[in-house]
Short mmCIF file of C-alpha atoms in Angstrom, two decimals:
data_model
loop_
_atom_site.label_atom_id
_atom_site.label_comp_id
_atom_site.label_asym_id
_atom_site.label_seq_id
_atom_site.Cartn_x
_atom_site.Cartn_y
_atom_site.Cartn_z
CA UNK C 123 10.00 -11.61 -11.04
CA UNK C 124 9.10 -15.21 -10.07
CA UNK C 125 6.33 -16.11 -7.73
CA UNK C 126 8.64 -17.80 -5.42
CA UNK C 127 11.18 -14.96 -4.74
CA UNK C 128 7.53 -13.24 -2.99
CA UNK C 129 7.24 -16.34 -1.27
CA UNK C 130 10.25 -17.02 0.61
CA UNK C 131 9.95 -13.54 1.43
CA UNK C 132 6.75 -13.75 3.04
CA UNK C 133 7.99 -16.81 4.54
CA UNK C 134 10.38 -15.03 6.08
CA UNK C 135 8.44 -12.02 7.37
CA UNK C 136 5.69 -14.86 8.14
CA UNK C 137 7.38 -17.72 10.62
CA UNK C 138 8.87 -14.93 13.52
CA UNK C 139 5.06 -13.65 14.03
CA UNK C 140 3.80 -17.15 14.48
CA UNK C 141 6.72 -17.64 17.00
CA UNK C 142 5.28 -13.70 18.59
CA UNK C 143 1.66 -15.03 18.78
CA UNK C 144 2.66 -17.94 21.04
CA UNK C 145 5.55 -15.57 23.26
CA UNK C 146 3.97 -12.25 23.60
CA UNK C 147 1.10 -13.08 25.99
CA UNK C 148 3.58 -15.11 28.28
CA UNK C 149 6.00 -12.09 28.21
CA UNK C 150 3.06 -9.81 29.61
CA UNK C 151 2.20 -11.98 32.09
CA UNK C 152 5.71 -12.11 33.12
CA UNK C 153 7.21 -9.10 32.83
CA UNK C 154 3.73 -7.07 33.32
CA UNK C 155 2.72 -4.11 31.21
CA UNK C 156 5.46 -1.88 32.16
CA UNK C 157 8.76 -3.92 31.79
CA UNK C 158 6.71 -5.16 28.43
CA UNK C 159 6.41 -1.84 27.27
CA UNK C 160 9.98 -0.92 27.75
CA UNK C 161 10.79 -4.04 25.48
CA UNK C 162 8.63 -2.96 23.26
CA UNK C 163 10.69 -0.06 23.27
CA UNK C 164 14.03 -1.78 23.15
CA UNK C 165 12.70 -3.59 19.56
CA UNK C 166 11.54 -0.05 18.47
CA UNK C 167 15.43 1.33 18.96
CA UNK C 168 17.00 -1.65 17.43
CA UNK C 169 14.98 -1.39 14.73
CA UNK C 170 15.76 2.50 13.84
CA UNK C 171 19.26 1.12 13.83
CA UNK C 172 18.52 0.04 10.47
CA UNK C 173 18.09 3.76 9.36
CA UNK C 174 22.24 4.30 10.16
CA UNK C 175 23.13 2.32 7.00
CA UNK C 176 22.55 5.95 5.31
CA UNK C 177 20.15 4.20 2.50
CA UNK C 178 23.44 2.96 1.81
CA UNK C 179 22.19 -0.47 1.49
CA UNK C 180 18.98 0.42 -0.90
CA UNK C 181 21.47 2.94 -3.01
CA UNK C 182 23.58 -1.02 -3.25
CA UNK C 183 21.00 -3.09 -4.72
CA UNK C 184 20.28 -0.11 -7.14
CA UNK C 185 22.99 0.27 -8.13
CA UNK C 186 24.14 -3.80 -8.12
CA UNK C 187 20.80 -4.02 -9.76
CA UNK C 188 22.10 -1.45 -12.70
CA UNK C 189 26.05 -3.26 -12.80
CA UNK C 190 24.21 -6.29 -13.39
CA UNK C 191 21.54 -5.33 -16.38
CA UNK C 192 24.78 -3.26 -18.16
CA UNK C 193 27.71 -6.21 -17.75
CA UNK C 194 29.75 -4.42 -14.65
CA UNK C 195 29.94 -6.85 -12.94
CA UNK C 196 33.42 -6.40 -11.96
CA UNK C 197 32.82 -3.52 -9.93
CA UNK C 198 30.52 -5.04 -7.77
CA UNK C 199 33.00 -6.14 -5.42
CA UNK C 200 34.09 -2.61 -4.43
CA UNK C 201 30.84 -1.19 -4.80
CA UNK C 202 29.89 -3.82 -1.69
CA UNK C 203 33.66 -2.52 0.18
CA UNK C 204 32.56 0.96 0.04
CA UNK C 205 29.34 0.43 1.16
CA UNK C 206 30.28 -1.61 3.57
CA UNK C 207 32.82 0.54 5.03
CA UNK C 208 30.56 3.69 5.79
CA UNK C 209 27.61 1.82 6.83
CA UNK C 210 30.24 0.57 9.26
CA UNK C 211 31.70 4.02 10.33
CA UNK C 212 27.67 5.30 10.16
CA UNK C 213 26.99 2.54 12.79
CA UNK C 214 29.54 2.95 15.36
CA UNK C 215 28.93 6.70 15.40
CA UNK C 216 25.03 5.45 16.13
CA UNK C 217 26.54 3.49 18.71
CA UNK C 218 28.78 5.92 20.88
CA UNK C 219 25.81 8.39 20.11
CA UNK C 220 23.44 6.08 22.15
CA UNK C 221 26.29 5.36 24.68
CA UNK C 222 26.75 9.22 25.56
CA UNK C 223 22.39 9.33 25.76
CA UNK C 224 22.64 6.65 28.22
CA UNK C 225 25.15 7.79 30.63
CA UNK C 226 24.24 11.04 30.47
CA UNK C 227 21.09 9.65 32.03
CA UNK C 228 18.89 9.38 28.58
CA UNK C 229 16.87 6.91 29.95
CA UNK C 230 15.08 9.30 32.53
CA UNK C 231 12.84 10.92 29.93
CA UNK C 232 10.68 7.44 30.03
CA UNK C 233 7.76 7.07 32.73
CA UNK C 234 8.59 3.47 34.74
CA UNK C 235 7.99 3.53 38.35
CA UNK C 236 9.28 0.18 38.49
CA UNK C 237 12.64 -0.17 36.76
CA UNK C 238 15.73 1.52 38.14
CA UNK C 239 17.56 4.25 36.25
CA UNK C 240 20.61 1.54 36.44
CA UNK C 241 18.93 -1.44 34.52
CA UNK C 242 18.02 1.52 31.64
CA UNK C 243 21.02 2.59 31.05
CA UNK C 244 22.32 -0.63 31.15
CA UNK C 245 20.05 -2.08 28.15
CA UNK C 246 20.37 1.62 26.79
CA UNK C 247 24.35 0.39 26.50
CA UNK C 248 23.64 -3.07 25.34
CA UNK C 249 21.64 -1.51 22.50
CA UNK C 250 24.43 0.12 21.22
CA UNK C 251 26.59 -2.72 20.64
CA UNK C 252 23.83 -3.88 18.18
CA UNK C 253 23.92 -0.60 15.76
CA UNK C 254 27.06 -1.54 14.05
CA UNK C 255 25.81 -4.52 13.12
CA UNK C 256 22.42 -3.45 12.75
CA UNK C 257 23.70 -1.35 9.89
CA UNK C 258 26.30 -3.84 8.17
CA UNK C 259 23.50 -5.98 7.59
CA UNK C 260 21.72 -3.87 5.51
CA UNK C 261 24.52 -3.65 2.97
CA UNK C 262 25.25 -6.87 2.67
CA UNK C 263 21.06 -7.84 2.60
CA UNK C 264 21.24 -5.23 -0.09
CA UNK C 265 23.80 -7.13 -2.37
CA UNK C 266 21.58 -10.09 -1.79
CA UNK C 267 18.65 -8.42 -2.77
CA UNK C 268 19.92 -7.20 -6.22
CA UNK C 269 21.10 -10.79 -6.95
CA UNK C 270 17.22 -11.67 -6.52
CA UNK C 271 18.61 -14.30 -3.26
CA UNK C 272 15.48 -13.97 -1.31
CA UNK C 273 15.95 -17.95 -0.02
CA UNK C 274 18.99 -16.97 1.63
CA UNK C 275 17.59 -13.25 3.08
CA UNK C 276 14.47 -14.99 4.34
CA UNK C 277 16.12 -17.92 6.08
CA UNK C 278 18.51 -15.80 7.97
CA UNK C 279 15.69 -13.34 8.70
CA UNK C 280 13.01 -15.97 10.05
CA UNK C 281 15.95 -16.80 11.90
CA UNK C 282 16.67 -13.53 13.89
CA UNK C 283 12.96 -12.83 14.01
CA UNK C 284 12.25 -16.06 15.69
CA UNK C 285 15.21 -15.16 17.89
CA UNK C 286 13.88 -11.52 18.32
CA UNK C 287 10.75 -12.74 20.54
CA UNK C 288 11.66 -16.26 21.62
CA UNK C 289 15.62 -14.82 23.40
CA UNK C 290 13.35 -12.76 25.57
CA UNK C 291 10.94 -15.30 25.81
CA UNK C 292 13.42 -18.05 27.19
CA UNK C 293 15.14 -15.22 29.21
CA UNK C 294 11.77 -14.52 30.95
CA UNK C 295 11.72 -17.85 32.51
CA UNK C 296 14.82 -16.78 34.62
CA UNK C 297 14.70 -13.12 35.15
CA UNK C 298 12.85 -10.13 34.33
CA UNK C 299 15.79 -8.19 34.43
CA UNK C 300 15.61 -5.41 30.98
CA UNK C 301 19.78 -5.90 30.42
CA UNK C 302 19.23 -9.92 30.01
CA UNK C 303 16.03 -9.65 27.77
CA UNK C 304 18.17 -7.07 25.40
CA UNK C 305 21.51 -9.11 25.87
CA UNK C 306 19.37 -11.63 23.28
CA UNK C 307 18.45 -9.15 20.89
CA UNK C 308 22.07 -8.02 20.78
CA UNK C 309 23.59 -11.61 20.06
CA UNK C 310 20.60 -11.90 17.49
CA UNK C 311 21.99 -8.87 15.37
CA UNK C 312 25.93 -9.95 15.76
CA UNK C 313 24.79 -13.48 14.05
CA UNK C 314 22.84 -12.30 11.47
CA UNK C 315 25.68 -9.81 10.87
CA UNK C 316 27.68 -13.24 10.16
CA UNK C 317 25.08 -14.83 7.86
CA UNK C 318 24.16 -11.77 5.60
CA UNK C 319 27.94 -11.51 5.15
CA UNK C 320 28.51 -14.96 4.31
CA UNK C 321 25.69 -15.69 1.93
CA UNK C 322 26.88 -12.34 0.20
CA UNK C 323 30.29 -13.39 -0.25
CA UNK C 324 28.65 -17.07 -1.95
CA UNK C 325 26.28 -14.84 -4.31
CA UNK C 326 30.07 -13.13 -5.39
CA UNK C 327 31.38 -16.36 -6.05
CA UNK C 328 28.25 -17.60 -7.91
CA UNK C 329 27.32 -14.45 -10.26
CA UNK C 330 30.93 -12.53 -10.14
CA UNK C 331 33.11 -15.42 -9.86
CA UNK C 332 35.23 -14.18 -6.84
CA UNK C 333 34.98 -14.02 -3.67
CA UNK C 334 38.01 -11.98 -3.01
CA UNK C 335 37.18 -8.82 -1.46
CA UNK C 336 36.83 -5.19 -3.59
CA UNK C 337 38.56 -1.63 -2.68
CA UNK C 338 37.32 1.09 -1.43
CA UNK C 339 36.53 3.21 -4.13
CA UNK C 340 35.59 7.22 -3.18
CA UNK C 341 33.80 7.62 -6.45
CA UNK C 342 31.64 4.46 -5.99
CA UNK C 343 30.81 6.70 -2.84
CA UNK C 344 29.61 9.54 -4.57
CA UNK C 345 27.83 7.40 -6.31
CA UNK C 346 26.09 5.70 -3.39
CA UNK C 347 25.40 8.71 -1.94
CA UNK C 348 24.26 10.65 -5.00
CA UNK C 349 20.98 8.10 -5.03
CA UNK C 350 21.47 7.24 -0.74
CA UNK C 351 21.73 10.73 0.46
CA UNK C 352 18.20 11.80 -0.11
CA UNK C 353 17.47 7.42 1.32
CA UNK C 354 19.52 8.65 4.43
CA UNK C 355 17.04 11.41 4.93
CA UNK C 356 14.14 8.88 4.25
CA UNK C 357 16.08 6.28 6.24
CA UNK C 358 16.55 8.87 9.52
CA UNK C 359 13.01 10.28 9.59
CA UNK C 360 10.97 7.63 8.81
CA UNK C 361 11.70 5.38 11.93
CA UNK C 362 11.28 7.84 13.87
CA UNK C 363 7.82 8.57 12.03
CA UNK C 364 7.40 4.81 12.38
CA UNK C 365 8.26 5.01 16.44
CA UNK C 366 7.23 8.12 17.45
CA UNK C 367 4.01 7.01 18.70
CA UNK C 368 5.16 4.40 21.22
CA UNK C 369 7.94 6.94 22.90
CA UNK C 370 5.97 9.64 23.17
CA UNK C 371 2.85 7.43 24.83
CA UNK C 372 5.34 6.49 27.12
CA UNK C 373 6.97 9.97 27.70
CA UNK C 374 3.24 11.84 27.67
CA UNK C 375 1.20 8.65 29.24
CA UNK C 376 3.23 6.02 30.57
CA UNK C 377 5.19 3.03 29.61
CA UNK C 378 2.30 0.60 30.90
CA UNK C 379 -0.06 3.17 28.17
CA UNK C 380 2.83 1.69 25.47
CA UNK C 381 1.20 -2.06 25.81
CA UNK C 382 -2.29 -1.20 25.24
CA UNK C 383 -1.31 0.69 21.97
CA UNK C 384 1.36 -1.75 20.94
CA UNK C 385 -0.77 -4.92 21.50
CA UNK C 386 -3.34 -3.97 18.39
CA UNK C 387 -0.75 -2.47 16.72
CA UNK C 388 1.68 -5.28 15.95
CA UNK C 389 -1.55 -7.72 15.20
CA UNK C 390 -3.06 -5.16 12.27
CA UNK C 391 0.65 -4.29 11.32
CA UNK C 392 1.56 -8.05 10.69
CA UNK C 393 -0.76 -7.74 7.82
CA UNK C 394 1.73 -5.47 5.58
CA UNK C 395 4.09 -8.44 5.45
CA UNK C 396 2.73 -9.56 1.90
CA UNK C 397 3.18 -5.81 0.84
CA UNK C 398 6.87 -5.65 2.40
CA UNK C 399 7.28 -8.82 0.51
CA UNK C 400 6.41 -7.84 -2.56
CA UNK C 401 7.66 -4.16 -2.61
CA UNK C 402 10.98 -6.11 -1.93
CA UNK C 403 11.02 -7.92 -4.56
CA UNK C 404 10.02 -5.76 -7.18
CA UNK C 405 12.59 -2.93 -6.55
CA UNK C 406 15.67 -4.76 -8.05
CA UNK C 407 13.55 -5.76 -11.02
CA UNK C 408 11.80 -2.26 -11.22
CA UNK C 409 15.43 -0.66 -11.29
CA UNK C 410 16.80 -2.76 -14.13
CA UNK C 411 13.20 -2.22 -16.26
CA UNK C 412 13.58 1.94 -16.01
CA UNK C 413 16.92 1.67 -17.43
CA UNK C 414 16.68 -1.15 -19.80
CA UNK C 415 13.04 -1.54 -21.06
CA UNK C 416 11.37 1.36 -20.25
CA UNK C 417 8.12 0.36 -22.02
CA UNK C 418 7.96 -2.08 -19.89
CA UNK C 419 8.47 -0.95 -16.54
CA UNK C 420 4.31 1.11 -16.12
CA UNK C 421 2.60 -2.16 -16.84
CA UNK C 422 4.89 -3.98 -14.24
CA UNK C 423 4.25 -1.56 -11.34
CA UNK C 424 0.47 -1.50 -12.29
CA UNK C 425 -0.51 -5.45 -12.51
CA UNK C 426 1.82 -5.56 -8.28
CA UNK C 427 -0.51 -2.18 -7.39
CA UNK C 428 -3.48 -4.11 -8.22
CA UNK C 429 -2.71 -7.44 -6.16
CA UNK C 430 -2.07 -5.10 -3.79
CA UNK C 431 -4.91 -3.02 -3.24
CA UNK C 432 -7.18 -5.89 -3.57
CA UNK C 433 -5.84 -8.28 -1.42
CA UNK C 434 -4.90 -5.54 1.42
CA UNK C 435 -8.27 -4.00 0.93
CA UNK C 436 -9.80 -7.54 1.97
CA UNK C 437 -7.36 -8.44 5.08
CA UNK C 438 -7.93 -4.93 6.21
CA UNK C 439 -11.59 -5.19 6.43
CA UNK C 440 -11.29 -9.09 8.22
CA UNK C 441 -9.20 -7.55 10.81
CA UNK C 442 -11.36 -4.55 11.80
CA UNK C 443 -13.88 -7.39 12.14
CA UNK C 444 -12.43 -10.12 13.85
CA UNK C 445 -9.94 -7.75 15.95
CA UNK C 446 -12.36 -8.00 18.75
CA UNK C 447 -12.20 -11.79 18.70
CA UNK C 448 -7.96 -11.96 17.75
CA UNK C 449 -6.95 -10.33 20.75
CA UNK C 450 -8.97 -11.48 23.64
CA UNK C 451 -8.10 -15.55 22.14
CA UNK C 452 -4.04 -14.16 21.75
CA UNK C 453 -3.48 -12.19 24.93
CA UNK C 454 -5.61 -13.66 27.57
CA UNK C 455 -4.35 -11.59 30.76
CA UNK C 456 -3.64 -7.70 31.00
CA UNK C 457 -5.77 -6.72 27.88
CA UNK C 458 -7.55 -3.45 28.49
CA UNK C 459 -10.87 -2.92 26.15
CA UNK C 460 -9.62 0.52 24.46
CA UNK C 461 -6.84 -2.09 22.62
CA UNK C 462 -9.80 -3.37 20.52
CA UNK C 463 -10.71 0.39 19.21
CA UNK C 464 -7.46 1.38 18.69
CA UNK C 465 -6.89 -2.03 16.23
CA UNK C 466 -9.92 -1.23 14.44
CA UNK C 467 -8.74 2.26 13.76
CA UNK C 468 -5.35 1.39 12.72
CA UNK C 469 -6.95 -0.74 10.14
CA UNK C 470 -7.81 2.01 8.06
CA UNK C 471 -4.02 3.21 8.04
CA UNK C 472 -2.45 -0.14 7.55
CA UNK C 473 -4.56 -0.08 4.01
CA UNK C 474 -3.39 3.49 3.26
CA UNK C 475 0.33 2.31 4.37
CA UNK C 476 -0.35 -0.28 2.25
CA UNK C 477 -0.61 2.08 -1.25
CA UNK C 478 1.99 4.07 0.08
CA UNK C 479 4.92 1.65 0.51
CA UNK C 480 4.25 0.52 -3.27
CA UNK C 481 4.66 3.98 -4.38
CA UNK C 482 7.50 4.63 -2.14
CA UNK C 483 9.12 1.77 -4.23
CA UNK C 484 8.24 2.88 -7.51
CA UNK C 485 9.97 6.96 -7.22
CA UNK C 486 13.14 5.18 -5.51
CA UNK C 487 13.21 2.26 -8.69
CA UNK C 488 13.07 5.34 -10.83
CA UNK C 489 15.92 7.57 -9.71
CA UNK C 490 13.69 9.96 -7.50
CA UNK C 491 14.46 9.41 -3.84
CA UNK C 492 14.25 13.19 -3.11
CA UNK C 493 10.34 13.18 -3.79
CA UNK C 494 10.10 10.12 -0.70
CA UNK C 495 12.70 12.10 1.56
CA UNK C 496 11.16 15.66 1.37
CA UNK C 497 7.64 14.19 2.15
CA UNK C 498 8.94 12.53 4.98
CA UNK C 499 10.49 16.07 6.17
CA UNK C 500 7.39 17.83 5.78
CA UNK C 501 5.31 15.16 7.42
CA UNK C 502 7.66 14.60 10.34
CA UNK C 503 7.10 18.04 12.30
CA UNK C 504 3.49 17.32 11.28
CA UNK C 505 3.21 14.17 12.95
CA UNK C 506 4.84 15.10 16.18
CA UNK C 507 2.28 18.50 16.89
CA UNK C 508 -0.51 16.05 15.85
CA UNK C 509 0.06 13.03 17.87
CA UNK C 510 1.27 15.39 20.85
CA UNK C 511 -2.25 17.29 20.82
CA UNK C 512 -4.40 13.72 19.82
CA UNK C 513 -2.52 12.13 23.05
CA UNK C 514 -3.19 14.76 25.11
CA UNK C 515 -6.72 15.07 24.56
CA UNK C 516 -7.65 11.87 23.65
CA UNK C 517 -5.58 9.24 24.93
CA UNK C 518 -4.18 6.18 23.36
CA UNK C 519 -6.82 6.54 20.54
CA UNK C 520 -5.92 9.94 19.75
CA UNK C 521 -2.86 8.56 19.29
CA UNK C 522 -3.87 5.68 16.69
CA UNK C 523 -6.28 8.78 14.58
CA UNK C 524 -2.71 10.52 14.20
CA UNK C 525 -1.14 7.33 13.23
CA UNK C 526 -4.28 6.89 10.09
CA UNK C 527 -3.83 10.51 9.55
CA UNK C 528 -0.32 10.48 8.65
CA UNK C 529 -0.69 7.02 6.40
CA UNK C 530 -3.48 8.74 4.21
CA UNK C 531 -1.07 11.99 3.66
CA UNK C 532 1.67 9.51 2.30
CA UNK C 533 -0.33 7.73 0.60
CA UNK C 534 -1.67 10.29 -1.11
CA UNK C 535 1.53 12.60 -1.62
CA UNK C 536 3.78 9.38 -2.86
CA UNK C 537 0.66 8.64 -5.25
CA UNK C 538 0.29 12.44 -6.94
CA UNK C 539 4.02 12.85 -7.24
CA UNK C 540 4.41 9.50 -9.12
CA UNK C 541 1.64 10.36 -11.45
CA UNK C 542 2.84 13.75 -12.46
CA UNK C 543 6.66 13.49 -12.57
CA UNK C 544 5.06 9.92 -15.32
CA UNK C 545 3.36 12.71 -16.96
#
């Protein structure tokens, strides 16, 4: 794996939280903690759109990954058709799913005194235009990402993320209305749709030598499935792992109570970007090392773990310290004290997240997404009863001990069940 593949990933996980540093504070001082909250929201749901491409697109770079390192390559092309044709059938499901939630009057579960039941549902609707191509995109970013592209992922996602905080940004200027804020974030997905597609189609042409487009092929989808079922699973729960905490603030608190948790969160969570990066990057090359050089393969994962804990372990510990300094300089207006604490205490989780994700890479590389999907199960009906009791007895911090909670038992399950199934 080269050195610059990590980099123009980070680049690309890097360049939309500059643009969020300089638009977030203006958007709470525009739209005010509420409708802030609810946009919050809004990026939460668009993001657990990602989790309808069934693992599909992680089971694609696997398996591209595999076609590549044994001379198939002249399946590829209908491995990417099939996947692309039930991450597109997964996604419009999603998408008339949402559509029945919000006109069957979804949207009333969330506490906002200030935004009508109308303008929910509306951006409840908008939303679900975006799940279709929410989920297409992760099939074709998965053929990408077994061809080792990582310029071409990372310029069209700087792209939408710069596009993810500045639409709203620009909108803000005119209207605080939610539907126009999420009309951005829709448009955002359908383009980057268009991009992933067309920079997969020029990595066919490159590698494969045809662009033409593959077949549907039903036992490429057994296939797909075979390793993406048990990634669906993963891909299902863990969003809603990763959102719970916002939704049910602002079910159980309110959805002003969602931007004094959010606010510290997304400023300690920025920090996993180098380990996104780099788990990224080392899955397709992980993959083909289990199957073709499996000597090779323990020595790999170790030498990334390392990098990892030791650089993770020292952000982790500048943030809990400067934290008190980083917010009050970034959001100048609206920032209640108790955001400070609950930063500080996410820390510790973001370093335990940290250990976890590279682990979560490692069983997946290796054939074993069952061991990732079942402790997401058990953890799930965990998490809720937790960060329902934390929230009701201790607020918004109760809510961030839940969050550290749940990041040490991954951590810690993902780690013992690599060891022993190496054993």
């Amino acid at each position: 794996m080269k050195l610059s593949h990590v980099s123009w990933n980070l680049a690309g996980l890097s360049l939309p939280l500059l643009v969020a540093v300089v638009t977030v504070p203006h958007l709470i001082a525009v739209l005010g903690n509420e409708r802030f909250g609810l946009l919050a929201l809004a990026w939460g749901l668009i993001g657990y759109a990602g989790a309808l491409d069934l693992g599909v697109g992680r089971a694609l770079t696997q398996m591209v990954a595999r076609l590549r390192g044994d001379g198939h390559v002249a399946t590829i092309p209908d491995a990417l058709a099939t996947a692309g044709r039930i991450t597109l059938i997964a996604g419009l499901v999603g998408g008339v799913v949402i559509a029945v939630i919000a006109l069957s009057g979804g949207g009333a579960w969330v506490n906002a005194k200030d935004v009508s039941a109308s303008e929910l549902e509306n951006a409840i609707l908008l939303l679900a235009i975006a799940l279709p191509a929410q989920s297409m995109s992760a099939t074709y970013r998965g053929l990408n990402e077994a061809y080792l592209n990582f310029k071409g992922i990372s310029l069209v996602r700087a792209s939408l993320g710069i596009v993810n905080f500045g639409g709203p940004y620009l909108v803000a200027h005119y209207t605080t209305q939610l539907p126009w804020l999420v009309s951005t974030l829709v448009i955002s997905r359908l383009l980057a749709l268009l991009a992933y597609r067309t920079i997969a189609s020029e990595c066919l042409a490159h590698h494969a030598g045809t662009q033409n487009g593959g077949k549907y092929s039903s036992s490429i989808a057994k296939s797909l499935f075979s390793f993406g079922g048990w990634i669906t699973v993963s891909s299902v729960v863990s969003p809603i792992l990763l959102q719970a905490d916002r939704f049910m603030i602002a079910s159980i608190l309110s959805a002003a109570a969602v931007t004094v948790y959010v606010l510290p969160y997304e400023v300690v969570i920025q920090s996993l970007i180098l380990v996104g990066a780099i788990s990224t990057v080392i899955f397709p090359t992980l993959s083909r090392l289990v199957h073709a050089k499996p000597d090779q393969w323990q020595a790999y994962f170790r030498r990334w773990l390392s990098i990892v804990v030791a650089t993770m372990l020292a952000v982790c510990l500048a943030l809990a310290f400067l934290i008190p300094v980083l917010l009050p300089l970034w959001v100048r207006t609206n920032l209640k004290p108790e955001s400070i604490v609950v930063g500080q205490i996410l820390c510790l989780g973001v370093f335990a997240n940290s250990i976890g994700t590279m682990f979560y890479a490692l069983l997946q590389a290796r054939g074993w997404p069952n061991i990732t999907a079942k402790m997401h199960l058990v953890e799930l009906p965990l998490y809720v009863l937790t960060l329902t009791v934390m929230l009701n007895h201790y607020g918004i911090q109760g809510a961030a001990w839940a969050w550290v909670a749940r990041m040490v038992f991954d951590a810690l399950g993902l780690a013992i069940f690599a060891r022993r199934l190496n054993d």
